[in-house]
Tab-separated table of C-alpha atoms in Angstrom:
chain	number	residue	atom	x	y	z
A	1	MET	CA	-26.284	-2.586	-11.019
A	2	ALA	CA	-23.306	-0.840	-10.183
A	3	ARG	CA	-21.153	-2.357	-7.027
A	4	ILE	CA	-18.044	-0.617	-5.469
A	5	VAL	CA	-15.572	-3.695	-5.139
A	6	ALA	CA	-12.593	-2.350	-3.576
A	7	GLY	CA	-10.432	0.811	-2.630
A	8	VAL	CA	-7.101	1.591	-2.952
A	9	ALA	CA	-5.342	4.618	-1.453
A	10	THR	CA	-2.343	6.208	-2.222
A	11	SER	CA	0.134	9.355	-1.720
A	12	HIS	CA	0.229	11.199	-5.228
A	13	ILE	CA	3.607	13.112	-4.545
A	14	PRO	CA	4.440	14.986	-7.431
A	15	ALA	CA	8.525	13.694	-7.455
A	16	ILE	CA	6.695	10.411	-8.466
A	17	ALA	CA	5.613	11.785	-11.195
A	18	ALA	CA	9.226	13.442	-12.746
A	19	ALA	CA	10.625	10.362	-11.690
A	20	LEU	CA	8.620	8.083	-13.990
A	21	ASP	CA	8.239	10.784	-16.930
A	22	SER	CA	12.002	11.325	-17.249
A	23	GLY	CA	12.905	7.387	-17.201
A	24	LYS	CA	14.400	6.979	-13.433
A	25	SER	CA	12.046	4.776	-12.038
A	26	HIS	CA	15.277	2.449	-11.699
A	27	GLU	CA	17.927	4.649	-9.737
A	28	PRO	CA	18.200	3.158	-6.727
A	29	TYR	CA	16.599	5.857	-4.869
A	30	TRP	CA	13.083	5.284	-6.929
A	31	GLN	CA	13.205	1.508	-7.156
A	32	PRO	CA	11.676	0.676	-3.580
A	33	VAL	CA	8.837	3.362	-4.374
A	34	PHE	CA	7.653	1.358	-7.488
A	35	SER	CA	8.542	-2.228	-6.240
A	36	GLY	CA	6.201	-1.237	-3.478
A	37	TYR	CA	3.556	-1.189	-6.355
A	38	GLU	CA	4.108	-4.175	-8.351
A	39	PHE	CA	1.441	-6.353	-6.623
A	40	SER	CA	-1.352	-3.381	-7.169
A	41	LYS	CA	-0.770	-3.182	-10.829
A	42	ARG	CA	-0.955	-6.804	-11.158
A	43	TRP	CA	-4.258	-7.016	-8.552
A	44	ILE	CA	-5.429	-4.277	-10.866
A	45	ALA	CA	-4.897	-5.872	-14.294
A	46	GLU	CA	-6.752	-8.664	-12.836
A	47	GLN	CA	-9.459	-6.822	-11.684
A	48	LYS	CA	-9.977	-4.468	-14.645
A	49	PRO	CA	-12.541	-1.753	-12.608
A	50	ASP	CA	-14.794	-0.557	-15.336
A	51	VAL	CA	-14.611	3.188	-13.794
A	52	VAL	CA	-12.565	4.563	-10.485
A	53	VAL	CA	-14.155	7.503	-8.599
A	54	LEU	CA	-10.972	9.757	-8.117
A	55	VAL	CA	-10.590	11.268	-4.660
A	56	TYR	CA	-7.992	14.079	-4.832
A	57	ASN	CA	-7.307	17.313	-4.226
A	58	ASP	CA	-6.058	19.738	-6.894
A	59	HIS	CA	-3.082	21.684	-5.950
A	60	ALA	CA	-3.803	25.379	-6.735
A	61	SER	CA	-4.359	23.934	-10.721
A	62	ALA	CA	-7.685	23.911	-12.007
A	63	PHE	CA	-8.464	25.906	-8.993
A	64	SER	CA	-7.020	29.205	-7.871
A	65	LEU	CA	-8.245	31.732	-5.032
A	66	ASP	CA	-11.369	32.966	-7.947
A	67	LEU	CA	-13.192	29.835	-6.582
A	68	ILE	CA	-12.470	27.101	-4.163
A	69	PRO	CA	-15.143	24.257	-3.551
A	70	THR	CA	-15.328	21.963	-1.126
A	71	PHE	CA	-16.417	18.878	-2.777
A	72	ALA	CA	-16.456	18.852	-6.920
A	73	ILE	CA	-17.210	16.016	-8.803
A	74	GLY	CA	-15.932	16.104	-12.774
A	75	CYS	CA	-19.253	15.082	-14.957
A	76	ALA	CA	-16.907	16.052	-18.343
A	77	GLU	CA	-16.192	13.719	-20.645
A	78	SER	CA	-12.539	14.068	-20.953
A	79	PHE	CA	-9.878	15.853	-18.513
A	80	ALA	CA	-6.796	17.357	-19.305
A	81	PRO	CA	-3.674	16.795	-17.883
A	82	ALA	CA	-2.146	20.299	-16.416
A	83	ASP	CA	0.429	22.338	-16.451
A	84	GLU	CA	1.893	22.865	-13.263
A	85	GLY	CA	4.127	25.078	-14.150
A	86	TRP	CA	6.831	22.550	-15.996
A	87	GLY	CA	4.616	22.034	-19.105
A	88	PRO	CA	1.646	18.983	-18.665
A	89	ARG	CA	2.750	15.730	-17.638
A	90	PRO	CA	2.964	13.332	-20.960
A	91	VAL	CA	0.235	10.957	-19.494
A	92	PRO	CA	-2.888	10.288	-21.953
A	93	VAL	CA	-6.247	12.405	-21.098
A	94	VAL	CA	-8.318	11.200	-18.525
A	95	GLU	CA	-11.651	9.384	-19.685
A	96	GLY	CA	-15.048	10.483	-17.285
A	97	HIS	CA	-17.499	8.636	-16.967
A	98	PRO	CA	-20.443	11.631	-17.167
A	99	GLU	CA	-23.380	9.599	-16.561
A	100	LEU	CA	-22.393	8.104	-13.612
A	101	ALA	CA	-20.849	11.259	-12.542
A	102	TRP	CA	-23.948	12.812	-12.859
A	103	HIS	CA	-25.850	10.320	-10.953
A	104	ILE	CA	-23.424	10.153	-8.218
A	105	ALA	CA	-23.846	14.359	-7.863
A	106	GLN	CA	-27.714	14.391	-8.054
A	107	ALA	CA	-27.725	11.571	-5.687
A	108	THR	CA	-25.136	12.706	-3.299
A	109	ILE	CA	-26.810	16.189	-3.013
A	110	LEU	CA	-30.542	14.881	-2.546
A	111	ASP	CA	-28.541	13.171	0.281
A	112	GLU	CA	-27.483	16.853	1.533
A	113	PHE	CA	-24.037	16.692	0.333
A	114	ASP	CA	-23.896	20.124	-1.718
A	115	MET	CA	-21.533	18.940	-4.535
A	116	THR	CA	-20.287	21.286	-6.966
A	117	ILE	CA	-20.535	19.949	-10.424
A	118	VAL	CA	-17.787	20.334	-12.932
A	119	ASN	CA	-18.142	20.084	-16.698
A	120	LYS	CA	-14.223	21.217	-17.410
A	121	MET	CA	-11.124	20.904	-15.485
A	122	ASP	CA	-7.833	20.263	-16.187
A	123	VAL	CA	-5.867	17.472	-13.858
A	124	ASP	CA	-2.845	17.671	-11.376
A	125	HIS	CA	-0.701	15.471	-10.224
A	126	GLY	CA	-3.032	14.590	-7.205
A	127	LEU	CA	-5.102	12.779	-9.710
A	128	THR	CA	-2.547	11.061	-12.385
A	129	VAL	CA	0.699	9.814	-10.411
A	130	PRO	CA	-1.857	7.308	-8.325
A	131	LEU	CA	-3.296	6.372	-11.864
A	132	SER	CA	0.777	5.649	-13.148
A	133	LEU	CA	1.795	3.949	-9.758
A	134	MET	CA	-1.100	1.692	-10.463
A	135	PHE	CA	-1.183	1.021	-14.394
A	136	GLY	CA	1.949	2.546	-15.218
A	137	GLN	CA	2.470	3.929	-18.673
A	138	PRO	CA	-0.322	2.532	-20.704
A	139	ALA	CA	-1.220	4.593	-24.056
A	140	ALA	CA	-4.391	5.463	-22.855
A	141	TRP	CA	-5.727	4.887	-19.277
A	142	PRO	CA	-7.648	1.392	-18.758
A	143	CYS	CA	-10.534	2.535	-17.234
A	144	LYS	CA	-12.792	5.793	-16.715
A	145	VAL	CA	-12.279	7.755	-14.121
A	146	ILE	CA	-14.303	10.193	-12.073
A	147	PRO	CA	-12.359	12.778	-10.444
A	148	LEU	CA	-14.196	13.864	-7.255
A	149	ALA	CA	-11.869	17.228	-5.847
A	150	VAL	CA	-11.736	18.003	-1.875
A	151	ASN	CA	-10.621	20.870	-0.927
A	152	VAL	CA	-7.455	20.361	1.661
A	153	VAL	CA	-6.269	23.779	0.535
A	154	GLN	CA	-7.841	26.246	1.906
A	155	TYR	CA	-8.780	26.160	5.247
A	156	PRO	CA	-11.106	24.840	6.656
A	157	PRO	CA	-10.689	21.728	5.065
A	158	PRO	CA	-13.947	19.696	5.708
A	159	LEU	CA	-14.144	17.419	8.675
A	160	GLY	CA	-12.917	13.711	8.671
A	161	LYS	CA	-16.577	12.746	9.426
A	162	ARG	CA	-18.333	14.540	7.035
A	163	CYS	CA	-15.575	13.226	3.805
A	164	TYR	CA	-16.478	9.920	5.985
A	165	ALA	CA	-20.046	10.282	5.621
A	166	LEU	CA	-19.516	11.372	2.494
A	167	GLY	CA	-18.130	8.041	0.928
A	168	ARG	CA	-21.294	6.412	2.265
A	169	ALA	CA	-23.742	9.102	0.147
A	170	ILE	CA	-21.595	7.897	-2.711
A	171	ARG	CA	-21.698	4.414	-1.915
A	172	LYS	CA	-25.110	4.376	-1.762
A	173	ALA	CA	-25.543	6.369	-5.228
A	174	VAL	CA	-23.070	3.607	-7.004
A	175	GLU	CA	-25.405	0.989	-5.927
A	176	SER	CA	-28.491	2.738	-6.997
A	177	PHE	CA	-27.100	3.174	-10.711
A	178	ASP	CA	-29.183	1.039	-12.797
A	179	THR	CA	-26.193	-0.572	-14.729
A	180	ASP	CA	-23.695	-3.387	-14.435
A	181	LEU	CA	-20.089	-1.179	-13.724
A	182	LYS	CA	-17.383	-3.042	-11.754
A	183	VAL	CA	-16.389	0.653	-9.425
A	184	MET	CA	-13.523	1.287	-7.438
A	185	ILE	CA	-13.027	4.258	-5.018
A	186	TRP	CA	-9.281	5.553	-4.359
A	187	GLY	CA	-8.227	8.144	-1.377
A	188	THR	CA	-4.967	9.858	-2.563
A	189	GLY	CA	-2.992	12.261	-0.721
A	190	GLY	CA	-0.731	11.665	2.589
A	191	MET	CA	0.902	10.532	4.224
A	192	SER	CA	2.851	12.442	6.634
A	193	HIS	CA	4.586	15.141	4.988
A	194	GLN	CA	5.334	18.845	5.435
A	195	LEU	CA	5.924	21.020	2.251
A	196	GLN	CA	6.302	24.356	3.731
A	197	GLY	CA	8.390	26.594	6.336
A	198	PRO	CA	11.082	25.285	8.921
A	199	ARG	CA	9.155	22.048	9.816
A	200	ALA	CA	9.045	20.678	6.179
A	201	GLY	CA	10.473	17.110	5.944
A	202	LEU	CA	7.898	16.301	9.212
A	203	ILE	CA	7.240	12.106	8.842
A	204	ASN	CA	5.237	10.492	11.629
A	205	ARG	CA	5.437	6.150	10.594
A	206	GLU	CA	3.652	6.023	14.433
A	207	PHE	CA	1.014	8.291	12.785
A	208	ASP	CA	0.807	6.562	9.386
A	209	THR	CA	1.144	2.849	10.808
A	210	ALA	CA	-2.061	4.259	13.062
A	211	PHE	CA	-3.806	5.317	10.490
A	212	LEU	CA	-3.187	2.355	8.209
A	213	ASP	CA	-4.292	-0.182	10.875
A	214	GLY	CA	-7.472	2.129	11.528
A	215	LEU	CA	-8.476	1.752	8.187
A	216	THR	CA	-9.956	-1.832	9.080
A	217	ARG	CA	-9.659	-1.906	13.051
A	218	ASP	CA	-11.695	1.305	13.697
A	219	PRO	CA	-12.758	3.848	10.866
A	220	GLU	CA	-14.645	4.960	12.764
A	221	ALA	CA	-11.932	6.530	15.147
A	222	LEU	CA	-10.255	8.027	12.085
A	223	THR	CA	-13.248	10.301	11.608
A	224	ARG	CA	-12.622	12.021	15.471
A	225	ILE	CA	-9.357	12.838	14.275
A	226	SER	CA	-9.097	16.811	14.219
A	227	HIS	CA	-7.584	19.158	11.622
A	228	LEU	CA	-5.299	20.297	14.213
A	229	GLU	CA	-4.049	16.890	15.065
A	230	TYR	CA	-3.760	15.691	11.277
A	231	VAL	CA	-1.499	18.886	10.862
A	232	ARG	CA	0.295	18.397	14.298
A	233	GLU	CA	0.973	15.048	14.226
A	234	ALA	CA	1.278	14.297	10.516
A	235	GLY	CA	2.350	17.750	9.087
A	236	SER	CA	0.440	20.497	6.969
A	237	GLU	CA	-0.213	18.464	4.134
A	238	GLY	CA	-0.820	15.352	6.352
A	239	ILE	CA	-4.646	16.881	6.394
A	240	GLU	CA	-5.218	15.480	2.661
A	241	LEU	CA	-5.607	12.183	4.737
A	242	VAL	CA	-9.239	13.108	4.847
A	243	MET	CA	-9.544	12.162	1.778
A	244	TRP	CA	-8.856	8.226	2.760
A	245	LEU	CA	-12.033	9.155	4.596
A	246	ILE	CA	-13.938	9.273	1.606
A	247	MET	CA	-12.688	6.148	-0.406
A	248	ARG	CA	-12.940	4.137	3.412
A	249	GLY	CA	-16.481	5.400	3.680
A	250	ALA	CA	-17.601	4.029	0.568
A	251	LEU	CA	-16.977	0.401	1.519
A	252	ALA	CA	-18.521	-1.975	3.496
A	253	ALA	CA	-17.781	-1.804	7.289
A	254	ASP	CA	-16.144	-5.579	7.306
A	255	ALA	CA	-13.715	-4.613	3.965
A	256	LYS	CA	-10.306	-6.521	4.180
A	257	GLU	CA	-7.069	-5.126	4.130
A	258	ASN	CA	-5.242	-6.701	0.829
A	259	TYR	CA	-1.813	-5.660	0.492
A	260	ARG	CA	0.103	-2.575	2.500
A	261	PHE	CA	2.924	-0.182	1.156
A	262	TYR	CA	4.897	2.146	3.662
A	263	HIS	CA	8.361	3.905	2.513
A	264	VAL	CA	10.261	6.783	3.454
A	265	PRO	CA	10.766	9.015	1.147
A	266	ALA	CA	9.535	9.679	-1.724
A	267	SER	CA	10.783	13.389	-2.061
A	268	ASN	CA	9.673	15.235	1.416
A	269	THR	CA	6.895	12.531	2.159
A	270	ALA	CA	5.857	9.269	3.510
A	271	VAL	CA	4.596	7.250	0.596
A	272	GLY	CA	1.373	5.515	2.130
A	273	HIS	CA	-0.627	2.654	-0.073
A	274	ILE	CA	-3.071	0.271	1.098
A	275	ILE	CA	-5.836	-2.083	-1.273
A	276	LEU	CA	-8.991	-2.845	1.093
A	277	GLU	CA	-11.967	-5.351	-0.581
A	278	ASN	CA	-15.134	-5.530	-0.243
A	279	SER	CA	-16.180	-9.375	0.539
B	1	MET	CA	-13.717	29.967	14.943
B	2	THR	CA	-11.375	32.508	16.370
B	3	ASP	CA	-10.155	29.302	18.558
B	4	TYR	CA	-10.090	26.990	15.677
B	5	ASN	CA	-7.350	29.483	13.438
B	6	GLU	CA	-5.352	30.506	16.734
B	7	ALA	CA	-4.913	26.346	18.078
B	8	PHE	CA	-2.997	26.079	15.049
B	9	LYS	CA	-0.245	28.536	16.172
B	10	ASP	CA	1.153	26.451	18.624
B	11	ILE	CA	2.376	24.292	15.787
B	12	PRO	CA	6.106	25.370	15.250
B	13	GLY	CA	7.362	26.327	11.770
B	14	THR	CA	3.713	26.223	9.996
B	15	VAL	CA	1.308	28.590	9.031
B	16	VAL	CA	-2.201	27.287	8.169
B	17	PHE	CA	-3.635	28.955	5.188
B	18	ASP	CA	-6.782	30.259	6.845
B	19	GLY	CA	-9.200	33.342	5.699
B	20	THR	CA	-6.725	35.763	6.939
B	21	GLN	CA	-3.598	34.686	5.046
B	22	SER	CA	-5.804	34.172	1.913
B	23	ARG	CA	-7.403	37.493	2.249
B	24	LEU	CA	-3.583	38.923	2.682
B	25	GLY	CA	-1.852	36.822	-0.125
B	26	PHE	CA	-4.688	37.509	-2.531
B	27	HIS	CA	-2.628	38.964	-5.443
B	28	LEU	CA	0.473	36.877	-4.618
B	29	ASN	CA	-0.994	33.901	-4.955
B	30	GLN	CA	-3.089	34.807	-7.965
B	31	PHE	CA	0.395	35.898	-9.689
B	32	CYS	CA	2.058	32.542	-9.194
B	33	MET	CA	-0.916	31.058	-10.761
B	34	THR	CA	-0.179	33.125	-14.274
B	35	LEU	CA	2.787	30.644	-14.252
B	36	MET	CA	1.069	28.180	-15.103
B	37	LYS	CA	1.400	29.240	-18.743
B	38	SER	CA	4.598	28.925	-20.472
B	39	GLU	CA	4.239	32.271	-22.525
B	40	ASN	CA	3.920	34.323	-18.944
B	41	ARG	CA	6.889	31.697	-17.698
B	42	GLU	CA	8.770	32.981	-20.340
B	43	ALA	CA	8.095	37.020	-19.682
B	44	PHE	CA	8.482	36.468	-16.088
B	45	LYS	CA	11.959	35.522	-16.752
B	46	ALA	CA	12.309	38.129	-18.423
B	47	ASP	CA	11.670	41.274	-16.692
B	48	PRO	CA	10.651	39.521	-13.061
B	49	ALA	CA	10.558	43.022	-11.526
B	50	ALA	CA	8.111	44.835	-14.627
B	51	TYR	CA	6.233	41.404	-14.533
B	52	LEU	CA	5.062	41.641	-10.739
B	53	GLN	CA	3.982	45.272	-11.250
B	54	GLN	CA	0.966	43.799	-13.355
B	55	PHE	CA	-0.421	42.845	-9.792
B	56	GLY	CA	-1.678	44.503	-6.868
B	57	MET	CA	1.040	42.929	-4.652
B	58	SER	CA	2.356	44.925	-1.844
B	59	ALA	CA	5.823	45.857	-2.229
B	60	GLU	CA	6.654	43.576	0.554
B	61	GLN	CA	5.588	40.686	-1.154
B	62	ARG	CA	7.121	41.802	-4.753
B	63	GLN	CA	10.974	42.039	-3.054
B	64	ALA	CA	10.149	38.702	-1.154
B	65	VAL	CA	9.336	37.046	-4.802
B	66	LEU	CA	12.341	38.785	-6.194
B	67	ASP	CA	14.614	37.261	-3.202
B	68	ARG	CA	12.893	33.761	-4.054
B	69	ASP	CA	12.573	34.225	0.090
B	70	TYR	CA	10.113	31.381	0.289
B	71	ASN	CA	9.136	31.641	4.372
B	72	ARG	CA	8.808	35.341	3.659
B	73	MET	CA	5.919	35.119	0.731
B	74	ILE	CA	4.487	32.680	3.061
B	75	ALA	CA	4.351	34.726	6.035
B	76	LEU	CA	2.849	37.573	3.442
B	77	GLY	CA	0.458	35.321	2.811
B	78	GLY	CA	1.685	33.002	0.095
B	79	ASN	CA	0.475	29.569	-0.167
B	80	ILE	CA	3.226	26.489	-0.641
B	81	TYR	CA	0.921	25.227	-4.023
B	82	PHE	CA	0.715	28.370	-5.829
B	83	LEU	CA	4.313	29.327	-5.052
B	84	ALA	CA	5.718	25.923	-6.526
B	85	LYS	CA	4.826	27.225	-9.572
B	86	ILE	CA	7.690	30.331	-8.724
B	87	GLY	CA	9.849	27.192	-7.545
B	88	ALA	CA	9.069	25.327	-10.704
B	89	THR	CA	9.436	28.264	-13.403
B	90	ASP	CA	12.885	28.060	-11.883
B	91	GLY	CA	13.532	24.667	-12.543
B	92	PHE	CA	13.725	23.104	-9.136
B	93	SER	CA	11.862	20.477	-7.554
B	94	PHE	CA	9.479	20.424	-4.410
B	95	GLN	CA	12.503	18.865	-2.426
B	96	ASN	CA	14.534	21.974	-3.120
B	97	LEU	CA	12.046	24.700	-2.390
B	98	ALA	CA	11.638	22.608	0.868
B	99	SER	CA	15.424	22.486	2.048
B	100	LYS	CA	15.220	26.018	1.429
B	101	MET	CA	12.726	27.215	3.522
B	102	THR	CA	14.582	24.830	6.663
B	103	GLY	CA	17.441	26.360	5.670
B	104	MET	CA	19.469	23.153	4.814
B	105	ASN	CA	21.333	22.670	1.881
B	106	GLU	CA	19.414	20.306	-0.488
B	107	ASP	CA	21.799	16.855	0.047
B	108	ASP	CA	21.497	17.476	3.874
B	109	TYR	CA	17.891	18.272	3.708
B	110	ARG	CA	17.570	14.814	1.270
B	111	ALA	CA	20.014	12.988	3.755
B	112	MET	CA	17.634	13.796	6.502
B	113	MET	CA	14.641	12.685	4.532
B	114	ILE	CA	16.075	9.292	3.404
B	115	ALA	CA	17.213	8.664	7.096
B	116	GLY	CA	13.326	9.050	7.938
B	117	GLY	CA	12.738	12.502	8.097
B	118	ARG	CA	12.626	15.058	10.569
B	119	SER	CA	11.265	13.499	13.839
B	120	ILE	CA	8.047	14.548	15.151
B	121	GLU	CA	9.581	14.354	18.524
B	122	GLY	CA	10.324	18.178	19.356
B	123	ASN	CA	8.378	18.955	17.057
B	124	ARG	CA	4.647	18.779	18.089
B	125	SER	CA	4.161	22.307	19.709
B	126	LYS	CA	6.180	25.470	20.197
B	127	SER	CA	6.177	24.558	24.017
B	128	GLU	CA	8.120	21.406	23.224
B	129	HIS	CA	10.414	23.086	20.551
B	130	LYS	CA	11.826	25.374	23.044
B	131	CYS	CA	12.232	22.995	24.838
B	132	GLU	CA	14.034	20.613	22.843
B	133	GLY	CA	15.383	22.541	20.137
B	134	GLY	CA	13.795	21.307	17.728
B	135	LYS	CA	14.817	17.928	16.549
B	136	ARG	CA	15.762	17.443	13.047
B	137	GLY	CA	16.654	13.777	12.503
């Protein structure tokens, strides 16, 4: 049977991609960011997941205002890096796992989550930056990836409580998949940041630290953070943290923190990263 | 639902992209989506005003694009992730756009971020903001 062994959360800042792709990762500004992932790269090389369910948000790349799905699961064979305005990132094409993706889609829909099924989709920095941070710059990504895109751009995004419940449904779905697969779930985006308007540059280290602590101490309490509180305390783009709750919901109640990294800044954003493992 | 949307308006310097903003900015944002193709970026750069005429945007929205007035574009329904494609076409980073929206020059903005970012203290609500003058660092 398939099983979820661990959860990873990480910010997915586009400037990280720009730094990596242009060979600037050793510059003094960027070195602390990338060194924060050295442990994680060693860890995941040992873990060797077969599949990552990668929860992220599309930043007006695959989804314009034509169509805005709240939860969209990528069921395609592969997903190409999107051109976000400066050409596609020079990273490998993302290979999907259509069989497991369809299984998760069916299981979660029958579990009352109205998923959108996506058979053609380019993936932007929200998905490829976490892959780069965890795997570096390989010729091909070392595992299959199931993209799970969450709308956090057009209000209202889903509630944290709903995201957490979806995570639980994904766990049930994965565990009912009749193939021996080692699966991870990643939640991306965050932590505190605001990219728009006169309040741009907002960082709230206390909020971020409490959120990281809460992932193991009391994740249910995190599900009660309102949209208003995210925007007020963590900035307008801090709302992305609801996606971390999908990751958390898919793990065991007693999942343990294995690693944490926090750094300000990367461009406009507080970089947050945590690894949680099921025992 | 009205209360849900209204509550965000107490947060200083922030526009939440709700249904009202989305309807207002539909054509502006969809114009931005066209900049995901290199030939469109070239056409826009070659003759910005003519390029913008293809879209059902208001005169104010067109002017805000031509002026690269990002705060104005947001007020007129633009969403930052769509607008960032204009910035990318111009060759500017998100940090550059953010600094523009705060009225700071990019070096000062970058220094503020390196020093830990804009403090949450004084920036949670408009009432607090007025009292403390909206602290920066």
